[in-house]
Short mmCIF file of C-alpha atoms and ligand atoms in Angstrom, two decimals:
data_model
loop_
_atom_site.label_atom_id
_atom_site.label_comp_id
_atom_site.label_asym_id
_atom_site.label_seq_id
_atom_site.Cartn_x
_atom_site.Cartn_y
_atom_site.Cartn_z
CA UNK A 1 -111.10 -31.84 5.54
CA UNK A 2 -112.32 -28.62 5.28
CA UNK A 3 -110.36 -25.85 7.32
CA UNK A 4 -111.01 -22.18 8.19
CA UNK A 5 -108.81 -19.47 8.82
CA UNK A 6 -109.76 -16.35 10.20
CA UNK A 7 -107.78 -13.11 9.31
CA UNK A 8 -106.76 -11.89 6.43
CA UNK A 9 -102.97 -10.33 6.36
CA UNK A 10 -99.65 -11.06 5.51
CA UNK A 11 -99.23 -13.75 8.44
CA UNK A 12 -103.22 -15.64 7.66
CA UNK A 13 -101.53 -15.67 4.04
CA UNK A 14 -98.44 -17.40 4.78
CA UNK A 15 -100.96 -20.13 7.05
CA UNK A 16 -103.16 -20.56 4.93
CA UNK A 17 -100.32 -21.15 1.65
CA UNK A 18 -98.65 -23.70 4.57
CA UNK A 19 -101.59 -25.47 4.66
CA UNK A 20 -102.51 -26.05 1.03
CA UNK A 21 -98.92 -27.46 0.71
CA UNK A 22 -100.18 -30.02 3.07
CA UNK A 23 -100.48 -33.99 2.01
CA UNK A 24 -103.78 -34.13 2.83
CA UNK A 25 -105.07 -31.70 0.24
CA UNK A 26 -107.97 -29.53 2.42
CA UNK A 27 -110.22 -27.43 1.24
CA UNK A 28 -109.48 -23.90 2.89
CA UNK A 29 -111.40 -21.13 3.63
CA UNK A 30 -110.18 -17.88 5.13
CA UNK A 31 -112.35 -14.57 6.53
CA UNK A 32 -112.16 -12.42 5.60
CA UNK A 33 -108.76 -13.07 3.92
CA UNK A 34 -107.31 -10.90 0.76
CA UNK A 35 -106.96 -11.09 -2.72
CA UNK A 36 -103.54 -13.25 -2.51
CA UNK A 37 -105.25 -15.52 0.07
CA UNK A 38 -108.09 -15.82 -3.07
CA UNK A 39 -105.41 -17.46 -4.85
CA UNK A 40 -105.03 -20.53 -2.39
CA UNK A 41 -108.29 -20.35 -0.61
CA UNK A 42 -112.07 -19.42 -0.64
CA UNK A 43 -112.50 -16.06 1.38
CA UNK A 44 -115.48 -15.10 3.24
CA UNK A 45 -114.78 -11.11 3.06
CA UNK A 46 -118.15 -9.72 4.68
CA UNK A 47 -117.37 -12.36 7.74
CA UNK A 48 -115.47 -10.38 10.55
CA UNK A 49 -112.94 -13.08 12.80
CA UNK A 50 -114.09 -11.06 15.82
CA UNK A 51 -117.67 -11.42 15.21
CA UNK A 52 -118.06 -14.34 17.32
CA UNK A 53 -121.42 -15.66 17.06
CA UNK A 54 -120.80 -14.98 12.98
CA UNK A 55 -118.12 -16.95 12.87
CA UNK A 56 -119.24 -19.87 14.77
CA UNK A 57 -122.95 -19.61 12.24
CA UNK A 58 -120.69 -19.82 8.75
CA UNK A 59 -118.14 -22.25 10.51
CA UNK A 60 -121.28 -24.74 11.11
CA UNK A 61 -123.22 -23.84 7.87
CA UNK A 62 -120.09 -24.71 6.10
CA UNK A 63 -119.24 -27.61 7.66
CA UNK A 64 -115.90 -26.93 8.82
CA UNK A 65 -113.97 -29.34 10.39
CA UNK A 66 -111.17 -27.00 12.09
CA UNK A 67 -110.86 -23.48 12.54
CA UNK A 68 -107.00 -21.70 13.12
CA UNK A 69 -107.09 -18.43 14.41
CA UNK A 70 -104.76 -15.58 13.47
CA UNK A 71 -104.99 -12.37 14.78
CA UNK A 72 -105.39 -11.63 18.93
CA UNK A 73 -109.04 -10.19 18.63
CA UNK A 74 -110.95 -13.55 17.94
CA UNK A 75 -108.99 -15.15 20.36
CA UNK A 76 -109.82 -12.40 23.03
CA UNK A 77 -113.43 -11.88 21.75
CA UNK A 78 -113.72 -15.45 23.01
CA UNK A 79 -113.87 -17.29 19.79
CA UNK A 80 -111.99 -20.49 20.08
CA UNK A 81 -114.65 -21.37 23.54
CA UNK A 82 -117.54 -20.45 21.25
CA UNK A 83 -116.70 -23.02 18.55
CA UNK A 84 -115.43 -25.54 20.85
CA UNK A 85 -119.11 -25.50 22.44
CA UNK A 86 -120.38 -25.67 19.21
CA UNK A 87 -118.53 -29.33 18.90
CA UNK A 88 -116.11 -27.72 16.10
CA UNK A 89 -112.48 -28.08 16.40
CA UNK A 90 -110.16 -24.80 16.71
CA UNK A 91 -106.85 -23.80 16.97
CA UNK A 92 -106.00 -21.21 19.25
CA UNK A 93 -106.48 -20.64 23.36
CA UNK A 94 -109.33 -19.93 24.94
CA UNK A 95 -110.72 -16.85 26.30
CA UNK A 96 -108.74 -17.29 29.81
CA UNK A 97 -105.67 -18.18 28.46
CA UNK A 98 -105.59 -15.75 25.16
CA UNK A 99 -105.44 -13.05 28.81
CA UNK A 100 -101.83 -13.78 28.60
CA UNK A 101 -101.77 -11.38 25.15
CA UNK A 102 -104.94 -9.18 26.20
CA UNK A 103 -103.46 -8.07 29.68
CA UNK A 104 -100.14 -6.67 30.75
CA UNK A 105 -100.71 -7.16 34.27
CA UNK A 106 -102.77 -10.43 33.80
CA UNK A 107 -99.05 -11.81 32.11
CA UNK A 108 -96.80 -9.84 34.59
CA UNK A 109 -98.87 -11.91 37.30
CA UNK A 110 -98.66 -14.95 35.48
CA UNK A 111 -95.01 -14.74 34.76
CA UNK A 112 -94.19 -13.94 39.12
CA UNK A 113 -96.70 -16.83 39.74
CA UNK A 114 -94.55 -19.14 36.75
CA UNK A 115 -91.39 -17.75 38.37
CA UNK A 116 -90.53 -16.59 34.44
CA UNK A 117 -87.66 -13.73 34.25
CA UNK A 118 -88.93 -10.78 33.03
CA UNK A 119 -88.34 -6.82 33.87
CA UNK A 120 -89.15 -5.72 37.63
CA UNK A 121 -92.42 -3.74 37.61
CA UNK A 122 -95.56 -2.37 39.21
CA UNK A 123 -98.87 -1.65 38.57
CA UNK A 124 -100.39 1.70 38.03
CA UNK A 125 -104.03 2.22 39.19
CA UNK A 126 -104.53 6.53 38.55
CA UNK A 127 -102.59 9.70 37.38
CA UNK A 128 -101.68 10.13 41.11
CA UNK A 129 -100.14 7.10 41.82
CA UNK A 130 -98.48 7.31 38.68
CA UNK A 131 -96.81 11.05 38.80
CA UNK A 132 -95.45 9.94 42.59
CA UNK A 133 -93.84 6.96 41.17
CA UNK A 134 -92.34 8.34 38.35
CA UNK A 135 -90.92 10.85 40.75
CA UNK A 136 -89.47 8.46 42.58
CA UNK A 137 -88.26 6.51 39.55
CA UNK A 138 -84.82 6.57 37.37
CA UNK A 139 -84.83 6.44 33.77
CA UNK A 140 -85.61 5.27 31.20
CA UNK A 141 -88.61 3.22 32.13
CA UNK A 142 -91.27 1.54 30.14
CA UNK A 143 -95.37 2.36 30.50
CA UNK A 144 -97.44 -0.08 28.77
CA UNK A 145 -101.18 0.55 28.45
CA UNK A 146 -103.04 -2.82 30.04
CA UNK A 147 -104.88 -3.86 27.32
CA UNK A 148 -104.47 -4.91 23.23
CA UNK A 149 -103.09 -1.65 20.96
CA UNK A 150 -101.67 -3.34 17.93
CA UNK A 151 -98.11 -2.74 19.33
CA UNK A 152 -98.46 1.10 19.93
CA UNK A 153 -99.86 1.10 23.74
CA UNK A 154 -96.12 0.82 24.64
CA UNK A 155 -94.40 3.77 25.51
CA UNK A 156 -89.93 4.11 26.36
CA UNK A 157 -89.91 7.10 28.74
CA UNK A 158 -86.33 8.40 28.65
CA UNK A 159 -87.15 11.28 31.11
CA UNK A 160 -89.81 12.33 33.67
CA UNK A 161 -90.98 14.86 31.10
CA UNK A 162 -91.81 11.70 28.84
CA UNK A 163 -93.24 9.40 31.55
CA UNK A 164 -95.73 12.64 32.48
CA UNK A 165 -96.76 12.84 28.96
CA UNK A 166 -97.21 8.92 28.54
CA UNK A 167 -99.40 9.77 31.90
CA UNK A 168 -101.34 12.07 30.37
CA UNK A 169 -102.17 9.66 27.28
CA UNK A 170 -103.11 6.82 29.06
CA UNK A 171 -105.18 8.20 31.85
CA UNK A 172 -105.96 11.63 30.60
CA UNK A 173 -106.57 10.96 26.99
CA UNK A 174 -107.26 7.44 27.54
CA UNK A 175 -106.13 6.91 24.31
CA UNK A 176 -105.54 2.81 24.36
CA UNK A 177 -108.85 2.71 26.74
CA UNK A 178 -107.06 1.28 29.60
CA UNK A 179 -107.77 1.31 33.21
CA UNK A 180 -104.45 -0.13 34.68
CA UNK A 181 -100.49 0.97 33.47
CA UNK A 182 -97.92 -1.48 33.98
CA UNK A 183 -94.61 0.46 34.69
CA UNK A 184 -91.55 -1.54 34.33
CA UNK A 185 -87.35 -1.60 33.91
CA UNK A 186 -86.07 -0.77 30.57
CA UNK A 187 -84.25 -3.52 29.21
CA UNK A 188 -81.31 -3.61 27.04
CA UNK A 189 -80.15 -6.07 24.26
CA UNK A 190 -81.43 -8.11 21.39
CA UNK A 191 -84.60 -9.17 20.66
CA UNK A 192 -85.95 -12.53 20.21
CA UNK A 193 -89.36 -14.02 19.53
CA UNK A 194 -89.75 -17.37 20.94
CA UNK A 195 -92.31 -19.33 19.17
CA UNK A 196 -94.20 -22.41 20.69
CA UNK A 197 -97.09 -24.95 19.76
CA UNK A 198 -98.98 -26.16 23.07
CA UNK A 199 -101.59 -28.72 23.06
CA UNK A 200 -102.77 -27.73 26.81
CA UNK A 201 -100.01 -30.46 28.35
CA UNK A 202 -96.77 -29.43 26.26
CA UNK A 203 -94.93 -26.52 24.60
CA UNK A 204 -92.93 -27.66 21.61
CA UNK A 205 -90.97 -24.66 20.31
CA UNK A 206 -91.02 -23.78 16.53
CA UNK A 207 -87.40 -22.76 14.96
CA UNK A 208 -86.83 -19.34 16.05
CA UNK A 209 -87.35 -16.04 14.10
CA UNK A 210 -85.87 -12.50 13.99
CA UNK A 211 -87.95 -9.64 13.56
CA UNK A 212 -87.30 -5.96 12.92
CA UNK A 213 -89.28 -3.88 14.77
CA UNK A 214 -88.80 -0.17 13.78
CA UNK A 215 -89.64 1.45 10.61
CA UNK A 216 -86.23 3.02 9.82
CA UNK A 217 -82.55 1.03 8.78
CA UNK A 218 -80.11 0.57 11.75
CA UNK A 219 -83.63 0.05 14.04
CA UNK A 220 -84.27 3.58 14.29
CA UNK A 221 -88.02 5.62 14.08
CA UNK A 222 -91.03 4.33 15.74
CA UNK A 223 -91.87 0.62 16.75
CA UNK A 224 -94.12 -1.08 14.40
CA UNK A 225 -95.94 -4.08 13.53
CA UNK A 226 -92.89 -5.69 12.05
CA UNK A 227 -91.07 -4.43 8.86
CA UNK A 228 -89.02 -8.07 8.24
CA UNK A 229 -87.92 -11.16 9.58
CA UNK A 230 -85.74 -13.55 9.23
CA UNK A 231 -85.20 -17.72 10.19
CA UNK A 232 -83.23 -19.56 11.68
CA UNK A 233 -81.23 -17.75 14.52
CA UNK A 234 -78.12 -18.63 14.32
CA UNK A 235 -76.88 -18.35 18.16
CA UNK A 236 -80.14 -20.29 18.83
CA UNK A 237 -78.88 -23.78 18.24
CA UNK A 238 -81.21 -26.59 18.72
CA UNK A 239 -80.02 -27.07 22.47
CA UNK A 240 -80.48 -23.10 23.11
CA UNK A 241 -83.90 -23.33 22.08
CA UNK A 242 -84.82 -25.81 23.97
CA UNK A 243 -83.16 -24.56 26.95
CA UNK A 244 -85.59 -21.47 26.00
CA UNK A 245 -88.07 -22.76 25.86
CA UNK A 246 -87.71 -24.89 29.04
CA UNK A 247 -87.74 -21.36 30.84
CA UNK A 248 -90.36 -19.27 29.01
CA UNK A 249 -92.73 -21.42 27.37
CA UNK A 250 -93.41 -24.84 29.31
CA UNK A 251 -93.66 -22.72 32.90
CA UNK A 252 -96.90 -20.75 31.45
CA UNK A 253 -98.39 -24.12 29.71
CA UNK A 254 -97.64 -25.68 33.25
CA UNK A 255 -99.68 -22.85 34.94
CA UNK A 256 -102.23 -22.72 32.57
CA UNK A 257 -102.77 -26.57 33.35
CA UNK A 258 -103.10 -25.75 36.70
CA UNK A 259 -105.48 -23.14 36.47
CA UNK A 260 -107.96 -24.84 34.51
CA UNK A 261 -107.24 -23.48 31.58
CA UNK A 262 -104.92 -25.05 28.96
CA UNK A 263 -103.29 -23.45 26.58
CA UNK A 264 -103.85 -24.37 23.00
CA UNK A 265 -102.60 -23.16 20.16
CA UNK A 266 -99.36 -20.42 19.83
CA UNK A 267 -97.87 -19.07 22.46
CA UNK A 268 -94.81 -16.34 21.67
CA UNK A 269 -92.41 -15.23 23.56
CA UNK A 270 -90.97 -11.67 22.96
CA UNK A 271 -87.40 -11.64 24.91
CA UNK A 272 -84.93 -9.51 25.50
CA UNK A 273 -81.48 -11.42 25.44
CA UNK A 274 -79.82 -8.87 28.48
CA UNK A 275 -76.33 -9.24 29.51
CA UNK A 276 -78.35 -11.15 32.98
CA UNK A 277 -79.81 -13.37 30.69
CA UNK A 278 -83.00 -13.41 28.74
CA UNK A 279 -86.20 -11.85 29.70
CA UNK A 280 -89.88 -11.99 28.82
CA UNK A 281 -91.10 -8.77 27.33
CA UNK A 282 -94.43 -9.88 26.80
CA UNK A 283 -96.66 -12.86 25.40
CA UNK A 284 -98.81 -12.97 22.59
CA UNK A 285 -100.81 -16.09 21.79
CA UNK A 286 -100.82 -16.29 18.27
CA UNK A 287 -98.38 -16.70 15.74
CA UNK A 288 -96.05 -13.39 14.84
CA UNK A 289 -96.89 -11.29 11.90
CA UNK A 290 -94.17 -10.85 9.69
CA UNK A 291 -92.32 -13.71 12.05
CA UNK A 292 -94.77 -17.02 10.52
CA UNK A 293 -93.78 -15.66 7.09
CA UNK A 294 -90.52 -16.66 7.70
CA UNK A 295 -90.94 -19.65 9.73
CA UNK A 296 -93.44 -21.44 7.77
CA UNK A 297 -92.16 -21.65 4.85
CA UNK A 298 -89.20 -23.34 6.52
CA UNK A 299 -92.12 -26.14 8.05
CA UNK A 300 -91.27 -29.38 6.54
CA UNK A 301 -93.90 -31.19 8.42
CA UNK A 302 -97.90 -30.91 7.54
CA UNK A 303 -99.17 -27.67 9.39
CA UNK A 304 -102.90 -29.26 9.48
CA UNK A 305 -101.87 -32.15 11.35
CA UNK A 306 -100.17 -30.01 13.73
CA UNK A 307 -103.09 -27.61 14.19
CA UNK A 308 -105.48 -31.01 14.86
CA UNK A 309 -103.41 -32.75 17.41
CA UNK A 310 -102.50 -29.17 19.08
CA UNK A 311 -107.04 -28.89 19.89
CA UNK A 312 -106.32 -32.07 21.99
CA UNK A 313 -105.36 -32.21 24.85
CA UNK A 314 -101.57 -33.85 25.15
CA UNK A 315 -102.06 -34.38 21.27
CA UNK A 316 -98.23 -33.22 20.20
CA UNK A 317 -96.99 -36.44 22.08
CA UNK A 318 -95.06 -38.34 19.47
CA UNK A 319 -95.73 -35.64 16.99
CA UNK A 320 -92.29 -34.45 14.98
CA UNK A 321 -91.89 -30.59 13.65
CA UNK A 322 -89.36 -30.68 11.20
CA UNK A 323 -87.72 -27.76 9.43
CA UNK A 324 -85.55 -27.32 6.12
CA UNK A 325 -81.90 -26.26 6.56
CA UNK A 326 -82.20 -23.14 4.20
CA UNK A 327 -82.78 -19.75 5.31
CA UNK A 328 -86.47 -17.81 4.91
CA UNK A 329 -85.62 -13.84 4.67
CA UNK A 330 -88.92 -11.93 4.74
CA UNK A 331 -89.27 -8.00 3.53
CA UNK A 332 -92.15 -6.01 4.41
CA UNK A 333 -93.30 -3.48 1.99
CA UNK A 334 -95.13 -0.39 4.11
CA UNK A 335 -97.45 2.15 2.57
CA UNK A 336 -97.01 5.87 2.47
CA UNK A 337 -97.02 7.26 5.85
CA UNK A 338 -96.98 3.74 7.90
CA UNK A 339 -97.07 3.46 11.47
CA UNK A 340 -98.59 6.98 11.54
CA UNK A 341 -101.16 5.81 9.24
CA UNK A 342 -101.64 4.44 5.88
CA UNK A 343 -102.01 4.95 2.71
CA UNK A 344 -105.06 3.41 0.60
CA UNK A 345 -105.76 2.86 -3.37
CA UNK A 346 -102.16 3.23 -4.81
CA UNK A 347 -102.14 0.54 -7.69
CA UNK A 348 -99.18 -2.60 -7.29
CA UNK A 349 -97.43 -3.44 -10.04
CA UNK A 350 -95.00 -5.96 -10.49
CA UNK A 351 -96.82 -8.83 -8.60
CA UNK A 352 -96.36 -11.55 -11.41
CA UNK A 353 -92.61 -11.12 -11.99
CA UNK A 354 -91.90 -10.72 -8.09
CA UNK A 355 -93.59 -14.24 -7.56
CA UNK A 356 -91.04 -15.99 -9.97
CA UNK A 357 -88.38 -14.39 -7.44
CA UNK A 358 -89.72 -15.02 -3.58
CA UNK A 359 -92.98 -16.02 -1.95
CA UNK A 360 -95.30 -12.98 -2.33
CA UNK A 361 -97.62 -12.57 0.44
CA UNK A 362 -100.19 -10.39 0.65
CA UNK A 363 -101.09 -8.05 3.50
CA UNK A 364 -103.06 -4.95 3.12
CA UNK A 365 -104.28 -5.35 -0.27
CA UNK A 366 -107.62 -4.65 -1.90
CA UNK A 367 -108.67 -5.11 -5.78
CA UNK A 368 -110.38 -2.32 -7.43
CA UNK A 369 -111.68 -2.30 -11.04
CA UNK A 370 -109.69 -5.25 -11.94
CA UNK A 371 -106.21 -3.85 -10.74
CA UNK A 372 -104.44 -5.18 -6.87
CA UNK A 373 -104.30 -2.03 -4.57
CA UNK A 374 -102.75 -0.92 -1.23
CA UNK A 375 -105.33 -0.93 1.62
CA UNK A 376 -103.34 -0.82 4.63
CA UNK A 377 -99.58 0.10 6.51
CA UNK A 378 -98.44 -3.03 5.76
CA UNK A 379 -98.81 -4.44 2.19
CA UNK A 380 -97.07 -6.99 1.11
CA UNK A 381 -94.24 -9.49 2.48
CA UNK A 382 -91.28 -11.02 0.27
CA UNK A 383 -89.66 -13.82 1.35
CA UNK A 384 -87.02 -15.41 0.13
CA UNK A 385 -85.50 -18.88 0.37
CA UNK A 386 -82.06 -20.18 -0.17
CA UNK A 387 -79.29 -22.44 1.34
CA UNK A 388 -77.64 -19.10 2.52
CA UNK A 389 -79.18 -16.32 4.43
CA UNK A 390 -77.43 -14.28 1.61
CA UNK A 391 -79.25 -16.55 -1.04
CA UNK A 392 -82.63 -16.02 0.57
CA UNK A 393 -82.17 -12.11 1.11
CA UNK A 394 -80.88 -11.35 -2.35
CA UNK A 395 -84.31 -12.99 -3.57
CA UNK A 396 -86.44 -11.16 -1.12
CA UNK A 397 -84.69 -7.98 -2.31
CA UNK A 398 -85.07 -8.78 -5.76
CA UNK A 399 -88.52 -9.21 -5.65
CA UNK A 400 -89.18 -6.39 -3.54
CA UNK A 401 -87.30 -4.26 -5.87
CA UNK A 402 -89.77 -5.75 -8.72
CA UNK A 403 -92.69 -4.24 -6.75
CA UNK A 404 -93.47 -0.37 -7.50
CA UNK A 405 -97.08 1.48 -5.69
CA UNK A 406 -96.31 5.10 -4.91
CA UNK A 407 -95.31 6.00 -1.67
CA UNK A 408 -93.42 2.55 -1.28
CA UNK A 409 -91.69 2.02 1.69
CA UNK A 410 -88.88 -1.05 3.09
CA UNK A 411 -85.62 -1.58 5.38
CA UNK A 412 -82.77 -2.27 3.24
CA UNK A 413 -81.29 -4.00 6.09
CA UNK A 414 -83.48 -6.90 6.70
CA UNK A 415 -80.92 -10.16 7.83
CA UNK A 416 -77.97 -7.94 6.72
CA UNK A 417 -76.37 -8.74 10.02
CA UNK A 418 -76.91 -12.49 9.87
CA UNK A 419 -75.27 -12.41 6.34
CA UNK A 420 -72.11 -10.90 7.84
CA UNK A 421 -72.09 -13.10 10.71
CA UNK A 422 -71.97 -16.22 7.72
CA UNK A 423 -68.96 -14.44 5.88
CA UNK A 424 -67.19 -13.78 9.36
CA UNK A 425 -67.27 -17.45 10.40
CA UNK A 426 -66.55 -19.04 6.29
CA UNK A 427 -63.41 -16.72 6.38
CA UNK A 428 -61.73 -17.47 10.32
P1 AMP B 501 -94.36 -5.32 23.94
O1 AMP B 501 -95.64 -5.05 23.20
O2 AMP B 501 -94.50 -5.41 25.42
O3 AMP B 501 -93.51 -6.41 23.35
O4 AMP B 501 -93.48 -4.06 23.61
C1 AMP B 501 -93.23 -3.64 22.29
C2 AMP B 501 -91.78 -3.30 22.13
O5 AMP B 501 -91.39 -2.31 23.11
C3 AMP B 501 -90.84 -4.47 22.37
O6 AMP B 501 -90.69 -5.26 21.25
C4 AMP B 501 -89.56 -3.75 22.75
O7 AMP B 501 -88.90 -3.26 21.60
C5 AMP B 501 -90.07 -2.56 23.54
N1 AMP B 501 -90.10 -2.87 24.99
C6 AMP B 501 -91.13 -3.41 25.69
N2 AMP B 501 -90.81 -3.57 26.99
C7 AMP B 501 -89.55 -3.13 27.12
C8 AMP B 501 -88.63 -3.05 28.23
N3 AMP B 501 -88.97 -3.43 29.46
N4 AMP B 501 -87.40 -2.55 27.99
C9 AMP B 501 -87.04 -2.15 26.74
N5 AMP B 501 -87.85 -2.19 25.67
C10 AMP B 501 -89.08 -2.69 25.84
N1 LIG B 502 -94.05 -9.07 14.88
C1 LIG B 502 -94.56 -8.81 16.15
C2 LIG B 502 -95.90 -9.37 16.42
O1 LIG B 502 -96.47 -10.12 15.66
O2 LIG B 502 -96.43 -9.07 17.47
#
């Protein structure tokens, strides 16, 4: 079987080393993947995921037999339609469904319509309507730009000076290109993404995942793609989830059904876990990134038969995801200057040594004249494994200590709080 992956950071790594691991040895592919994806698969670098019409050409010319999509932009470029017409099989929703990830108001519609709990909000049209409702408005309060901006088109407006400046970006400056605001509550609490596999009929949740958000220890500086993660959840017992998952995954599938358009392929749930129960931040529908580098691992089951029976429609029925008790503790390793921007062409060292330690996944990574480089905010990911969550962070530190590039940035307090939890509970 011959599969392809498009994408090519730290979360198309961990895929693509979950699906060499499976029993039915295929061949893999990934585009334009990295040089630790070169390890475990063939990568098409000149082939861009979004390039539709590209992809669908190499997927036939190759003969590939199914296609899993990583990052949002295939999926919203209308990728997973394209190869579908072209008979070949891939993973992922469709153009109408991936909406659910592409547009805030598109998912704030669908989650009234699913009768999903989520923040109260409106919808902001022009700079007028928005300066007289953030007049009228108490703070904080939350302006998201409509459409996809890698994380950053969300902006927490703790005073009407800060709402008039978001204002000003998004429909002034018009910096995330968007023609609609959604303006909602601020929410308070812990965060929680909710991870599903949905073969158009069913949503079958995947063991759940922490993920650290901000750049800084103690969740302080600016939001970014994720700078860790952790699995399993320990308050999310088996019955939790699925109680979860009952309210903020199955609903959407349901909808989607009814619509016409089923939803295949990942659908995540970012909550909020308020003290009024938990609430849907937002959707994306693709795995997380650093999230699947901490769930995977954990997969006992075969990831490729999962991805086939997702493409069909009711295919999960009978199908059993089964994870390993231990504990997956993932470290992200950030260039110089990440979120702001990144830094590119700082040599890695300490790559060979850190694999004997944890799972070393590759990111933003480039190889130049022989020697493995930065090439991106996010570089590498560490994860650990153990019985214990303190077993599996000690070995993602360890090997993330191994690791030296200049300018070398991590948390140092990735799963610290689920390793206290552990020690509180062993010693009452
Ligand atoms: P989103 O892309 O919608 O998930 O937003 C990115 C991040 O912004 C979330 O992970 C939260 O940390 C934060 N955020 C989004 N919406 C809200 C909200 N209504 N209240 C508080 N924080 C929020
Ligand atoms: N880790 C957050 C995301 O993948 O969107």
């Amino acid at each position: 079987m011959k599969i392809l992956v498009l994408g090519g950071g730290g979360r198309e790594h961990a895929i693509v080393k979950a699906l060499a691991r499976s029993p039915q040895h295929p061949e893999l592919f990934c585009a334009p993947g990295n040089p630790g994806i070169a390890n475990d698969a063939t990568c098409l670098p000149d082939l861009d995921p979004a390039d539709v019409a590209a992809v669908v050409d190499s997927a036939l010319d190759l003969e590939i037999d199914l296609v899993a999509v990583g990052p949002e932009a295939p999926l919203v470029a209308g990728v997973v339609d394209a190869l579908t017409a072209a008979g070949i099989k891939a993973f992922g929703p469709g153009l109408e469904a991936a909406r659910l990830e592409g547009s805030k108001v598109y998912a704030k519609e669908a989650m009234a319509e699913a009768g999903i709990p989520t923040a109260a909000y409106r919808v902001l049209q022009d700079r007028d309507e928005s300066l007289e409702a953030i007049a009228a408005s108490d703070f904080p309060i939350v302006l998201k730009a409509d459409g996809l901006a890698a994380g950053k088109g969300v902006l927490i407006c703790l005073d009407e000076k800060q709402a008039r400046e978001a204002v000003e970006v998004f429909f002034t400056e018009q910096r995330f290109g968007s023609t609609e605001v959604v303006m909602e509550e601020f929410l308070e609490g812990e965060e929680l993404s909710l991870l599903a596999i949905c073969d158009g009929d069913r949503a079958v949740a995947l063991t759940p995942a922490q993920d650290y958000k901000r750049i800084g220890d103690g969740d302080t500086g600016p939001n970014t793609g994720g700078m860790g993660s952790y699995s399993p959840v320990p308050a999310i017992g088996d019955e939790v989830l699925a109680q979860l998952s009952a309210q903020v995954h199955q609903p959407i599938v349901d909808l989607m059904a009814r619509r016409g358009h089923p939803f295949h392929g990942v659908l995540y749930a970012g909550l909020m876990m308020t003290p009024r129960g938990p609430k849907v931040l937002e959707y994306n529908t693709r795995f997380g990134d650093p999230e699947a580098q901490a769930v995977l691992p954990r997969l006992n089951s075969d990831l490729v038969t999962i991805f086939d029976a997702a493409c069909d429609p009711g295919g999960l029925s009978g199908l059993s995801m089964d994870f390993s008790s231990d504990w997956a503790v993932t470290v992200v390793l950030a260039s110089a200057g990440y979120p702001a921007s990144s830094s590119k062409g700082d040599v890695i060292e300490g790559l060979d040594r850190a694999a004997s330690l944890a799972e070393v996944v590759h990111a933003g990574t480039a190889e130049s004249e022989g020697q493995v480089v930065t090439a991106g905010g996010r570089v590498l990911n560490l994860t650990g494994l153990g019985r214990d969550a303190a077993e599996a962070r000690q070995r993602a530190y360890d090997a993330a200590e191994t690791i030296q590039f200049d300018g070398k940035q991590m948390r140092t307090d990735i799963a610290t709080r689920a390793v206290e939890r552990a020690r509180q509970e062993k010693s009452t």
